Amino acid sequence: MALRDATPDASLPATGQLALPGGPERRRANDGWLDRWASAVSDLTRLKTTHPMMDAVIDEQVGRRIRIGDHWLSDFASCNYLGLDFDPEVIAAVPEYIAKWGTHPSWSRLLGSPKPYIEIEEQMTDLLGCEDVLLLATITHIHMSVIPVLAGEGTIFLDSRAHKTIFDGAMLAAGRGANVVRFRHDDANHLEELLREHGGSPRLIAMDGVNSMTGNAPDVARFQRLAAEHDALLYIDDAHGFGVIGERSPDELCDYGHLGNSIMRHLDVSYDNVVMVAGFSKAYSSLLAFLALPTKLKDALKVLAPPYLFSGPSPVASLATTLAGLQVNRTRGDLYRRDLWQKTHRVLAALDELEIWTPNQSGYPIIEIPLSDHGEIDRVGRFLFDHGIYVTMAAYPLVPKEEVGFRVQVTAANTDEEIEHLIDVLTRVRERFQLRARELTH
Ligand SMILES: Cc1ncc(COP(=O)(O)O)c(C=O)c1O
């Protein structure tokens, strides 16, 4: 799930309190420990257990229509922004690669990488216009293994609303001696104060690109400048920007830009003092992730980042769909992005007419709709489900209480009928429930 909460509940037990499995007393102690974890996230635990839109089994999928039991829904919870998961050219690419490479190379990357890895790294270096690219299986792997290396015993300046996986990487680094200080979300002035206050090196500024909840992008140029001025490294996770936004061009088809080559190119910001991380598991529908980085750092990570040394690599099908996806991106990607832009703007315009407030100011395809009363999340979710709309529920503590609501994600594979269905149901949600009204927030 792509939800974010950088501030885990302080009441969560420390892992040192874990009872060992063993006799009945020990087992009871173990249960108590699990109960404490569950109660620390009780809203989520309850929803997970009782709500049809959480932890669901999807019985069937036809495009963006999904069946759960005998109930068909339009899926607005997918992050497959370009709709490549059902692109015939992408699907057709898979058998040939599997025939050639088998289903899964069981070498870690340090032992050996099938040639498609190298082809993807070369094509990505070209696409992003960066010095080099390193592939690992997931962004989570990257944050957990690379943030501690980059931070060493220096300081991490962590955006207070950074994605949970960045936060966890920073905590791992803290366990190895890094100092972690947090700046207010998106607040470059606060970051600058902290950079002046905390000297030493190395220094790492860790934050999101396109935000996984608001759908908005930070002023990356300002953050990159601060990194350069203060001899720091900007470490930015653009999981939701890659594939969706790209370099601006006079003949672009929409203001997402051209080629989907991510936030740095979209905002025309240099890669100096920057490591950018993103993945293929959203816009490219493939299990693979990457860092855009200097070659010297890439070489170092090959012996320092445990997933490169030890982890199982991405399945061959994902290497194949990534390569096919990159090919589709070159030929038809901008058409998909225009389609995505149009569908997203249709939804945003409808919200505007309905006076439903969303934090989305970017026009990117992540549209969060907060509720006035966080306690209504269960009922609102059921109403959406009953009316055939599947969304991501943003429950506490995945987000702070004042932001509890639901998140709609639009993809190029959603049909116009599904978009109209969504708008119709949102109209009814607006009539029945208290959503955050525009005037409350302005
Ligand atoms: C901003 C962000 N970073 C990282 C991740 C995790 O990515 P991965 O599945 O590649 O580990 C997500 C997924 O939800 C995300 O939204």
CSV table of C-alpha atoms and ligand atoms in Angstrom, one decimal:
chain,number,residue,atom,x,y,z
A,1,MET,CA,0.0,0.0,0.0
A,2,ALA,CA,1.3,3.4,-0.9
A,3,LEU,CA,0.1,5.2,2.2
A,4,ARG,CA,2.4,7.2,4.3
A,5,ASP,CA,2.8,7.9,7.9
A,6,ALA,CA,6.2,9.0,9.0
A,7,THR,CA,5.3,9.0,12.7
A,8,PRO,CA,4.7,5.6,14.2
A,9,ASP,CA,2.8,5.6,17.4
A,10,ALA,CA,5.1,6.1,20.4
A,11,SER,CA,3.1,3.5,22.3
A,12,LEU,CA,4.3,0.7,20.1
A,13,PRO,CA,6.4,-1.8,22.1
A,14,ALA,CA,10.1,-1.8,21.6
A,15,THR,CA,11.1,-5.0,19.8
A,16,GLY,CA,13.3,-5.9,22.7
A,17,GLN,CA,10.1,-6.7,24.6
A,18,LEU,CA,9.4,-9.6,22.3
A,19,ALA,CA,8.7,-12.8,24.3
A,20,LEU,CA,10.3,-16.0,23.1
A,21,PRO,CA,8.0,-18.7,21.7
A,22,GLY,CA,7.9,-21.7,24.0
A,23,GLY,CA,5.6,-23.1,26.8
A,24,PRO,CA,2.0,-21.9,27.5
A,25,GLU,CA,3.1,-18.9,29.6
A,26,ARG,CA,5.5,-17.9,26.9
A,27,ARG,CA,2.9,-18.2,24.3
A,28,ARG,CA,0.5,-16.1,26.3
A,29,ALA,CA,3.1,-13.4,26.7
A,30,ASN,CA,3.6,-13.6,22.9
A,31,ASP,CA,-0.1,-13.1,22.3
A,32,GLY,CA,-0.1,-10.1,24.6
A,33,TRP,CA,2.7,-8.6,22.7
A,34,LEU,CA,0.8,-9.1,19.4
A,35,ASP,CA,-2.3,-7.6,21.0
A,36,ARG,CA,-0.4,-4.5,22.0
A,37,TRP,CA,0.8,-4.0,18.4
A,38,ALA,CA,-2.8,-4.6,17.1
A,39,SER,CA,-4.3,-2.1,19.6
A,40,ALA,CA,-1.7,0.5,18.8
A,41,VAL,CA,-3.2,0.5,15.3
A,42,SER,CA,-6.7,-0.5,16.4
A,43,ASP,CA,-8.7,1.6,13.8
A,44,LEU,CA,-6.7,-0.1,11.0
A,45,THR,CA,-6.9,-3.6,12.7
A,46,ARG,CA,-10.7,-3.2,12.9
A,47,LEU,CA,-11.0,-2.1,9.3
A,48,LYS,CA,-8.7,-4.8,8.1
A,49,THR,CA,-10.8,-7.5,9.8
A,50,THR,CA,-14.3,-6.1,8.9
A,51,HIS,CA,-14.1,-3.9,5.9
A,52,PRO,CA,-14.7,-5.3,2.4
A,53,MET,CA,-12.2,-2.8,0.9
A,54,MET,CA,-9.3,-3.9,3.0
A,55,ASP,CA,-7.2,-7.1,2.8
A,56,ALA,CA,-9.7,-8.2,0.1
A,57,VAL,CA,-9.4,-11.3,-2.2
A,58,ILE,CA,-9.8,-10.2,-5.8
A,59,ASP,CA,-11.5,-13.1,-7.6
A,60,GLU,CA,-11.3,-11.8,-11.1
A,61,GLN,CA,-10.0,-8.8,-13.0
A,62,VAL,CA,-11.1,-7.5,-16.5
A,63,GLY,CA,-9.2,-4.3,-17.2
A,64,ARG,CA,-9.9,-2.0,-14.3
A,65,ARG,CA,-13.0,-3.9,-13.3
A,66,ILE,CA,-12.5,-6.3,-10.4
A,67,ARG,CA,-14.8,-8.9,-8.9
A,68,ILE,CA,-14.9,-9.6,-5.2
A,69,GLY,CA,-17.3,-12.5,-4.6
A,70,ASP,CA,-20.2,-11.7,-6.9
A,71,HIS,CA,-19.6,-7.9,-6.6
A,72,TRP,CA,-18.1,-6.1,-9.6
A,73,LEU,CA,-16.3,-2.8,-8.9
A,74,SER,CA,-14.4,-0.1,-10.8
A,75,ASP,CA,-10.8,-0.1,-9.5
A,76,PHE,CA,-9.4,3.3,-8.5
A,77,ALA,CA,-6.8,1.9,-6.1
A,78,SER,CA,-4.3,0.8,-8.7
A,79,CYS,CA,-1.0,2.6,-9.2
A,80,ASN,CA,-0.5,1.2,-12.7
A,81,TYR,CA,-0.8,4.8,-13.9
A,82,LEU,CA,0.0,4.1,-17.6
A,83,GLY,CA,-2.2,1.0,-17.7
A,84,LEU,CA,0.7,-1.2,-19.0
A,85,ASP,CA,-0.5,-4.1,-16.9
A,86,PHE,CA,-3.0,-4.9,-19.7
A,87,ASP,CA,-1.1,-3.5,-22.6
A,88,PRO,CA,-1.0,-6.3,-25.3
A,89,GLU,CA,2.5,-5.5,-26.4
A,90,VAL,CA,3.8,-5.6,-22.9
A,91,ILE,CA,2.1,-8.9,-22.1
A,92,ALA,CA,3.3,-10.5,-25.4
A,93,ALA,CA,6.9,-9.7,-24.5
A,94,VAL,CA,7.0,-12.1,-21.5
A,95,PRO,CA,7.0,-15.7,-23.0
A,96,GLU,CA,10.1,-15.1,-25.1
A,97,TYR,CA,12.2,-13.9,-22.1
A,98,ILE,CA,11.0,-16.7,-19.9
A,99,ALA,CA,11.9,-19.2,-22.7
A,100,LYS,CA,15.4,-17.7,-22.8
A,101,TRP,CA,16.1,-17.0,-19.1
A,102,GLY,CA,13.7,-19.2,-17.2
A,103,THR,CA,11.2,-17.9,-14.7
A,104,HIS,CA,13.6,-16.5,-12.1
A,105,PRO,CA,17.4,-16.1,-11.9
A,106,SER,CA,18.4,-17.2,-8.5
A,107,TRP,CA,21.7,-15.4,-8.4
A,108,SER,CA,22.0,-12.4,-6.2
A,109,ARG,CA,23.0,-9.5,-8.5
A,110,LEU,CA,26.6,-9.6,-7.1
A,111,LEU,CA,26.9,-13.2,-8.4
A,112,GLY,CA,25.5,-12.4,-11.8
A,113,SER,CA,22.8,-10.4,-13.6
A,114,PRO,CA,21.0,-11.6,-16.8
A,115,LYS,CA,21.8,-9.3,-19.7
A,116,PRO,CA,18.3,-7.6,-19.6
A,117,TYR,CA,19.4,-5.9,-16.3
A,118,ILE,CA,22.2,-4.2,-18.1
A,119,GLU,CA,20.0,-3.2,-21.0
A,120,ILE,CA,17.5,-1.7,-18.6
A,121,GLU,CA,20.2,0.2,-16.7
A,122,GLU,CA,21.5,1.6,-20.0
A,123,GLN,CA,18.1,2.6,-21.3
A,124,MET,CA,17.2,4.2,-18.0
A,125,THR,CA,20.5,6.2,-17.9
A,126,ASP,CA,19.5,7.6,-21.3
A,127,LEU,CA,15.9,8.2,-20.4
A,128,LEU,CA,16.6,10.0,-17.1
A,129,GLY,CA,19.7,11.8,-18.4
A,130,CYS,CA,21.6,11.0,-15.3
A,131,GLU,CA,25.2,9.7,-14.8
A,132,ASP,CA,24.2,6.1,-14.1
A,133,VAL,CA,21.4,3.8,-12.9
A,134,LEU,CA,21.4,0.8,-10.5
A,135,LEU,CA,18.5,-1.6,-10.4
A,136,LEU,CA,17.3,-3.5,-7.3
A,137,ALA,CA,14.0,-5.3,-6.7
A,138,THR,CA,12.0,-2.8,-4.8
A,139,ILE,CA,12.2,0.8,-3.4
A,140,THR,CA,11.8,-0.6,0.1
A,141,HIS,CA,15.0,-2.7,-0.4
A,142,ILE,CA,16.7,0.4,-1.7
A,143,HIS,CA,15.7,2.7,1.3
A,144,MET,CA,16.6,0.0,3.9
A,145,SER,CA,20.0,-0.7,2.4
A,146,VAL,CA,21.2,2.6,0.8
A,147,ILE,CA,20.1,5.2,3.3
A,148,PRO,CA,22.3,3.7,6.1
A,149,VAL,CA,25.2,3.6,3.7
A,150,LEU,CA,24.8,7.2,2.6
A,151,ALA,CA,24.2,8.5,6.1
A,152,GLY,CA,27.0,6.7,7.9
A,153,GLU,CA,27.5,8.3,11.2
A,154,GLY,CA,26.5,11.7,9.9
A,155,THR,CA,23.0,13.4,9.8
A,156,ILE,CA,19.8,12.6,8.0
A,157,PHE,CA,17.5,15.6,7.5
A,158,LEU,CA,14.2,13.8,7.1
A,159,ASP,CA,11.0,15.4,5.8
A,160,SER,CA,8.6,14.9,8.6
A,161,ARG,CA,6.0,13.4,6.2
A,162,ALA,CA,8.4,11.3,4.2
A,163,HIS,CA,7.1,7.9,3.1
A,164,LYS,CA,7.2,5.3,5.8
A,165,THR,CA,9.8,3.3,3.9
A,166,ILE,CA,12.2,6.3,3.9
A,167,PHE,CA,11.5,6.7,7.6
A,168,ASP,CA,12.3,3.1,8.3
A,169,GLY,CA,15.5,3.4,6.3
A,170,ALA,CA,16.4,6.4,8.4
A,171,MET,CA,15.7,4.4,11.6
A,172,LEU,CA,18.0,1.7,10.4
A,173,ALA,CA,20.7,4.3,9.8
A,174,ALA,CA,20.0,5.7,13.3
A,175,GLY,CA,20.7,2.3,14.7
A,176,ARG,CA,24.1,2.4,13.1
A,177,GLY,CA,25.0,5.8,14.5
A,178,ALA,CA,23.4,8.4,12.2
A,179,ASN,CA,21.7,11.4,13.8
A,180,VAL,CA,18.2,11.9,12.5
A,181,VAL,CA,16.6,15.4,12.5
A,182,ARG,CA,13.2,16.2,11.0
A,183,PHE,CA,12.2,19.2,9.1
A,184,ARG,CA,8.6,20.4,8.6
A,185,HIS,CA,7.0,18.8,5.6
A,186,ASP,CA,8.1,20.6,2.4
A,187,ASP,CA,9.5,23.5,4.4
A,188,ALA,CA,12.9,24.4,2.8
A,189,ASN,CA,13.3,27.3,5.3
A,190,HIS,CA,13.1,25.0,8.2
A,191,LEU,CA,15.5,22.6,6.5
A,192,GLU,CA,18.0,25.5,5.9
A,193,GLU,CA,17.9,26.4,9.6
A,194,LEU,CA,18.6,22.7,10.6
A,195,LEU,CA,21.4,22.5,8.0
A,196,ARG,CA,23.1,25.5,9.6
A,197,GLU,CA,22.6,24.0,13.1
A,198,HIS,CA,23.9,20.5,12.4
A,199,GLY,CA,27.3,20.5,10.8
A,200,GLY,CA,29.5,17.5,10.1
A,201,SER,CA,29.3,15.0,7.3
A,202,PRO,CA,27.9,13.1,5.6
A,203,ARG,CA,24.6,14.9,5.4
A,204,LEU,CA,21.6,13.4,3.7
A,205,ILE,CA,18.3,15.2,3.0
A,206,ALA,CA,15.6,12.5,2.6
A,207,MET,CA,12.2,13.2,1.1
A,208,ASP,CA,9.5,12.3,-1.4
A,209,GLY,CA,9.1,13.6,-4.9
A,210,VAL,CA,5.5,13.5,-6.1
A,211,ASN,CA,3.7,12.8,-2.8
A,212,SER,CA,1.9,9.5,-2.4
A,213,MET,CA,-1.1,11.1,-0.6
A,214,THR,CA,-1.4,14.7,-1.8
A,215,GLY,CA,-0.3,14.1,-5.3
A,216,ASN,CA,1.8,17.3,-5.1
A,217,ALA,CA,5.4,17.8,-5.9
A,218,PRO,CA,8.0,19.7,-3.7
A,219,ASP,CA,10.1,22.6,-5.0
A,220,VAL,CA,12.9,20.3,-5.9
A,221,ALA,CA,15.1,23.1,-7.3
A,222,ARG,CA,15.2,24.8,-3.9
A,223,PHE,CA,16.0,21.5,-2.1
A,224,GLN,CA,18.7,20.6,-4.6
A,225,ARG,CA,20.2,24.1,-4.2
A,226,LEU,CA,20.2,23.7,-0.4
A,227,ALA,CA,21.9,20.3,-0.7
A,228,ALA,CA,24.6,21.8,-3.0
A,229,GLU,CA,25.2,24.8,-0.8
A,230,HIS,CA,25.5,22.8,2.4
A,231,ASP,CA,27.5,19.9,1.0
A,232,ALA,CA,24.6,17.5,1.5
A,233,LEU,CA,23.1,14.9,-0.7
A,234,LEU,CA,19.4,15.1,-1.7
A,235,TYR,CA,17.9,11.6,-1.6
A,236,ILE,CA,14.5,11.8,-3.2
A,237,ASP,CA,11.9,9.1,-3.8
A,238,ASP,CA,9.8,9.8,-6.9
A,239,ALA,CA,7.8,6.5,-6.9
A,240,HIS,CA,4.7,8.3,-8.1
A,241,GLY,CA,6.3,10.8,-10.5
A,242,PHE,CA,8.3,8.4,-12.6
A,243,GLY,CA,6.3,7.4,-15.7
A,244,VAL,CA,3.8,10.1,-15.2
A,245,ILE,CA,5.7,13.4,-15.4
A,246,GLY,CA,8.7,14.2,-17.5
A,247,GLU,CA,10.7,16.9,-19.3
A,248,ARG,CA,8.9,19.9,-20.7
A,249,SER,CA,8.8,20.3,-24.4
A,250,PRO,CA,7.1,22.8,-26.8
A,251,ASP,CA,5.3,19.9,-28.5
A,252,GLU,CA,4.2,18.0,-25.3
A,253,LEU,CA,0.7,16.7,-25.4
A,254,CYS,CA,-0.2,17.8,-21.9
A,255,ASP,CA,1.4,19.5,-18.9
A,256,TYR,CA,2.7,16.2,-17.5
A,257,GLY,CA,5.4,16.8,-20.0
A,258,HIS,CA,7.2,14.4,-22.3
A,259,LEU,CA,8.6,10.8,-21.7
A,260,GLY,CA,7.7,10.4,-18.1
A,261,ASN,CA,11.3,10.7,-17.0
A,262,SER,CA,10.5,11.9,-13.5
A,263,ILE,CA,10.5,14.9,-11.3
A,264,MET,CA,14.1,16.1,-11.8
A,265,ARG,CA,13.7,16.3,-15.5
A,266,HIS,CA,10.1,17.7,-15.2
A,267,LEU,CA,11.3,20.6,-13.1
A,268,ASP,CA,14.6,20.8,-15.0
A,269,VAL,CA,16.8,20.3,-11.9
A,270,SER,CA,20.4,19.1,-12.1
A,271,TYR,CA,21.3,15.7,-10.6
A,272,ASP,CA,24.3,17.3,-8.8
A,273,ASN,CA,24.2,16.3,-5.1
A,274,VAL,CA,21.1,14.2,-5.9
A,275,VAL,CA,20.3,10.5,-5.7
A,276,MET,CA,16.9,9.8,-7.1
A,277,VAL,CA,15.0,6.6,-6.4
A,278,ALA,CA,11.9,5.3,-8.1
A,279,GLY,CA,10.4,2.1,-9.3
A,280,PHE,CA,8.6,0.3,-12.1
A,281,SER,CA,6.0,-1.2,-9.8
A,282,LYS,CA,3.6,1.7,-10.3
A,283,ALA,CA,3.6,3.3,-13.8
A,284,TYR,CA,5.4,0.3,-15.4
A,285,SER,CA,3.5,-2.5,-13.7
A,286,SER,CA,6.7,-4.5,-13.0
A,287,LEU,CA,8.6,-5.6,-9.9
A,288,LEU,CA,11.8,-3.6,-10.2
A,289,ALA,CA,13.2,-0.4,-8.8
A,290,PHE,CA,16.2,1.9,-9.5
A,291,LEU,CA,18.5,4.6,-8.2
A,292,ALA,CA,19.8,7.4,-10.5
A,293,LEU,CA,23.2,8.0,-9.1
A,294,PRO,CA,26.9,8.7,-9.9
A,295,THR,CA,28.9,5.7,-11.2
A,296,LYS,CA,31.3,5.8,-8.3
A,297,LEU,CA,28.4,5.4,-5.8
A,298,LYS,CA,26.9,2.6,-8.0
A,299,ASP,CA,30.2,0.7,-7.8
A,300,ALA,CA,30.3,1.2,-4.0
A,301,LEU,CA,26.7,0.0,-3.5
A,302,LYS,CA,27.5,-3.2,-5.3
A,303,VAL,CA,29.5,-4.3,-2.3
A,304,LEU,CA,27.7,-2.3,0.4
A,305,ALA,CA,24.0,-2.6,-0.3
A,306,PRO,CA,22.8,-6.0,1.1
A,307,PRO,CA,20.0,-6.6,-1.5
A,308,TYR,CA,22.7,-6.4,-4.3
A,309,LEU,CA,24.8,-8.9,-2.4
A,310,PHE,CA,22.1,-11.3,-1.0
A,311,SER,CA,18.6,-10.8,-2.2
A,312,GLY,CA,16.7,-12.7,-4.8
A,313,PRO,CA,16.4,-10.6,-8.0
A,314,SER,CA,13.3,-9.5,-9.8
A,315,PRO,CA,11.4,-12.2,-11.8
A,316,VAL,CA,12.3,-12.5,-15.4
A,317,ALA,CA,8.7,-11.5,-16.4
A,318,SER,CA,9.3,-8.2,-14.7
A,319,LEU,CA,12.5,-7.6,-16.6
A,320,ALA,CA,10.6,-8.4,-19.8
A,321,THR,CA,7.7,-6.1,-19.0
A,322,THR,CA,10.1,-3.3,-18.0
A,323,LEU,CA,11.9,-3.5,-21.3
A,324,ALA,CA,8.6,-3.8,-23.2
A,325,GLY,CA,7.2,-0.9,-21.1
A,326,LEU,CA,10.2,1.3,-22.0
A,327,GLN,CA,9.6,0.5,-25.6
A,328,VAL,CA,5.9,1.4,-25.3
A,329,ASN,CA,6.9,4.5,-23.4
A,330,ARG,CA,9.1,5.7,-26.3
A,331,THR,CA,6.3,5.1,-28.9
A,332,ARG,CA,3.0,5.6,-27.2
A,333,GLY,CA,3.8,6.8,-23.6
A,334,ASP,CA,2.9,10.4,-24.2
A,335,LEU,CA,-0.5,9.4,-25.6
A,336,TYR,CA,-1.1,7.4,-22.4
A,337,ARG,CA,-0.1,10.3,-20.4
A,338,ARG,CA,-2.4,12.6,-22.2
A,339,ASP,CA,-5.2,10.2,-21.6
A,340,LEU,CA,-4.3,10.0,-17.9
A,341,TRP,CA,-4.2,13.8,-17.8
A,342,GLN,CA,-7.6,14.1,-19.4
A,343,LYS,CA,-9.2,11.5,-17.1
A,344,THR,CA,-7.6,13.0,-14.0
A,345,HIS,CA,-8.7,16.5,-15.0
A,346,ARG,CA,-12.3,15.3,-15.6
A,347,VAL,CA,-12.3,14.0,-12.0
A,348,LEU,CA,-10.7,17.1,-10.5
A,349,ALA,CA,-13.2,19.3,-12.4
A,350,ALA,CA,-16.1,17.3,-11.0
A,351,LEU,CA,-14.8,17.6,-7.5
A,352,ASP,CA,-14.5,21.4,-8.0
A,353,GLU,CA,-18.1,21.6,-9.2
A,354,LEU,CA,-19.2,19.4,-6.2
A,355,GLU,CA,-17.1,21.6,-3.8
A,356,ILE,CA,-15.3,18.5,-2.6
A,357,TRP,CA,-11.9,19.5,-1.4
A,358,THR,CA,-8.8,17.6,-2.2
A,359,PRO,CA,-5.2,18.6,-1.3
A,360,ASN,CA,-4.3,17.8,-5.0
A,361,GLN,CA,-3.1,21.0,-6.6
A,362,SER,CA,-0.8,19.5,-9.2
A,363,GLY,CA,-3.3,17.8,-11.5
A,364,TYR,CA,-1.4,14.5,-11.0
A,365,PRO,CA,-3.5,11.3,-10.8
A,366,ILE,CA,-3.4,10.9,-7.0
A,367,ILE,CA,-6.6,12.5,-5.5
A,368,GLU,CA,-7.1,12.2,-1.8
A,369,ILE,CA,-10.5,13.2,-0.4
A,370,PRO,CA,-10.5,13.8,3.3
A,371,LEU,CA,-13.5,13.4,5.5
A,372,SER,CA,-14.7,16.0,8.1
A,373,ASP,CA,-15.0,13.3,10.7
A,374,HIS,CA,-12.4,10.5,10.7
A,375,GLY,CA,-14.9,8.2,12.5
A,376,GLU,CA,-16.9,8.0,9.3
A,377,ILE,CA,-14.3,6.2,7.3
A,378,ASP,CA,-15.9,2.8,7.8
A,379,ARG,CA,-19.3,4.0,6.5
A,380,VAL,CA,-18.0,6.0,3.6
A,381,GLY,CA,-15.8,3.1,2.5
A,382,ARG,CA,-18.8,0.7,2.6
A,383,PHE,CA,-20.9,3.1,0.7
A,384,LEU,CA,-18.2,3.3,-2.0
A,385,PHE,CA,-17.9,-0.4,-2.1
A,386,ASP,CA,-21.6,-1.0,-2.2
A,387,HIS,CA,-21.8,1.4,-5.2
A,388,GLY,CA,-19.1,-0.4,-7.0
A,389,ILE,CA,-16.1,1.9,-6.4
A,390,TYR,CA,-12.8,0.5,-5.2
A,391,VAL,CA,-10.4,3.0,-3.6
A,392,THR,CA,-7.6,3.1,-1.1
A,393,MET,CA,-8.8,3.9,2.3
A,394,ALA,CA,-6.6,6.3,4.2
A,395,ALA,CA,-7.3,5.3,7.7
A,396,TYR,CA,-5.6,6.3,11.0
A,397,PRO,CA,-2.7,5.7,11.7
A,398,LEU,CA,-1.8,5.4,8.0
A,399,VAL,CA,-2.4,9.1,7.9
A,400,PRO,CA,-3.0,11.6,10.8
A,401,LYS,CA,-6.7,11.8,12.0
A,402,GLU,CA,-7.4,15.1,10.3
A,403,GLU,CA,-6.4,13.6,7.0
A,404,VAL,CA,-8.4,10.4,7.2
A,405,GLY,CA,-10.4,9.8,4.0
A,406,PHE,CA,-10.0,7.9,0.8
A,407,ARG,CA,-7.6,8.1,-2.1
A,408,VAL,CA,-8.6,7.8,-5.7
A,409,GLN,CA,-6.0,6.9,-8.2
A,410,VAL,CA,-6.6,7.3,-11.9
A,411,THR,CA,-4.9,5.2,-14.5
A,412,ALA,CA,-4.9,5.3,-18.3
A,413,ALA,CA,-6.6,2.0,-18.2
A,414,ASN,CA,-9.7,3.3,-16.5
A,415,THR,CA,-12.4,3.7,-19.1
A,416,ASP,CA,-14.5,6.9,-19.6
A,417,GLU,CA,-17.5,5.0,-18.3
A,418,GLU,CA,-15.6,4.1,-15.1
A,419,ILE,CA,-14.7,7.8,-14.6
A,420,GLU,CA,-18.3,8.8,-15.0
A,421,HIS,CA,-19.3,6.0,-12.6
A,422,LEU,CA,-16.8,7.4,-10.1
A,423,ILE,CA,-18.2,10.9,-10.4
A,424,ASP,CA,-21.7,9.8,-10.0
A,425,VAL,CA,-20.9,7.9,-6.8
A,426,LEU,CA,-18.8,10.8,-5.5
A,427,THR,CA,-21.9,13.0,-6.0
A,428,ARG,CA,-23.9,10.7,-3.8
A,429,VAL,CA,-21.1,10.5,-1.2
A,430,ARG,CA,-21.2,14.3,-1.1
A,431,GLU,CA,-24.9,14.3,-0.5
A,432,ARG,CA,-24.7,11.8,2.3
A,433,PHE,CA,-21.5,12.4,4.2
A,434,GLN,CA,-19.6,15.3,5.5
A,435,LEU,CA,-16.5,15.8,3.4
A,436,ARG,CA,-14.0,18.5,4.0
A,437,ALA,CA,-15.5,21.6,2.3
A,438,ARG,CA,-13.4,24.0,0.4
A,439,GLU,CA,-14.2,26.9,2.7
A,440,LEU,CA,-13.0,25.0,5.7
A,441,THR,CA,-9.5,24.9,4.3
A,442,HIS,CA,-9.1,28.3,2.7
B,1,LIG,C1,6.6,6.9,-2.1
B,1,LIG,C2,6.7,5.4,-2.0
B,1,LIG,N1,8.0,4.9,-1.8
B,1,LIG,C3,8.1,3.6,-1.7
B,1,LIG,C4,7.1,2.7,-1.9
B,1,LIG,C5,7.4,1.2,-1.8
B,1,LIG,O1,7.8,0.8,-3.1
B,1,LIG,P1,8.2,-0.7,-3.4
B,1,LIG,O2,7.0,-1.5,-3.5
B,1,LIG,O3,9.0,-0.7,-4.7
B,1,LIG,O4,9.0,-1.1,-2.2
B,1,LIG,C6,5.8,3.2,-2.2
B,1,LIG,C7,4.7,2.3,-2.3
B,1,LIG,O5,3.7,2.4,-1.8
B,1,LIG,C8,5.6,4.6,-2.2
B,1,LIG,O6,4.4,5.1,-2.4
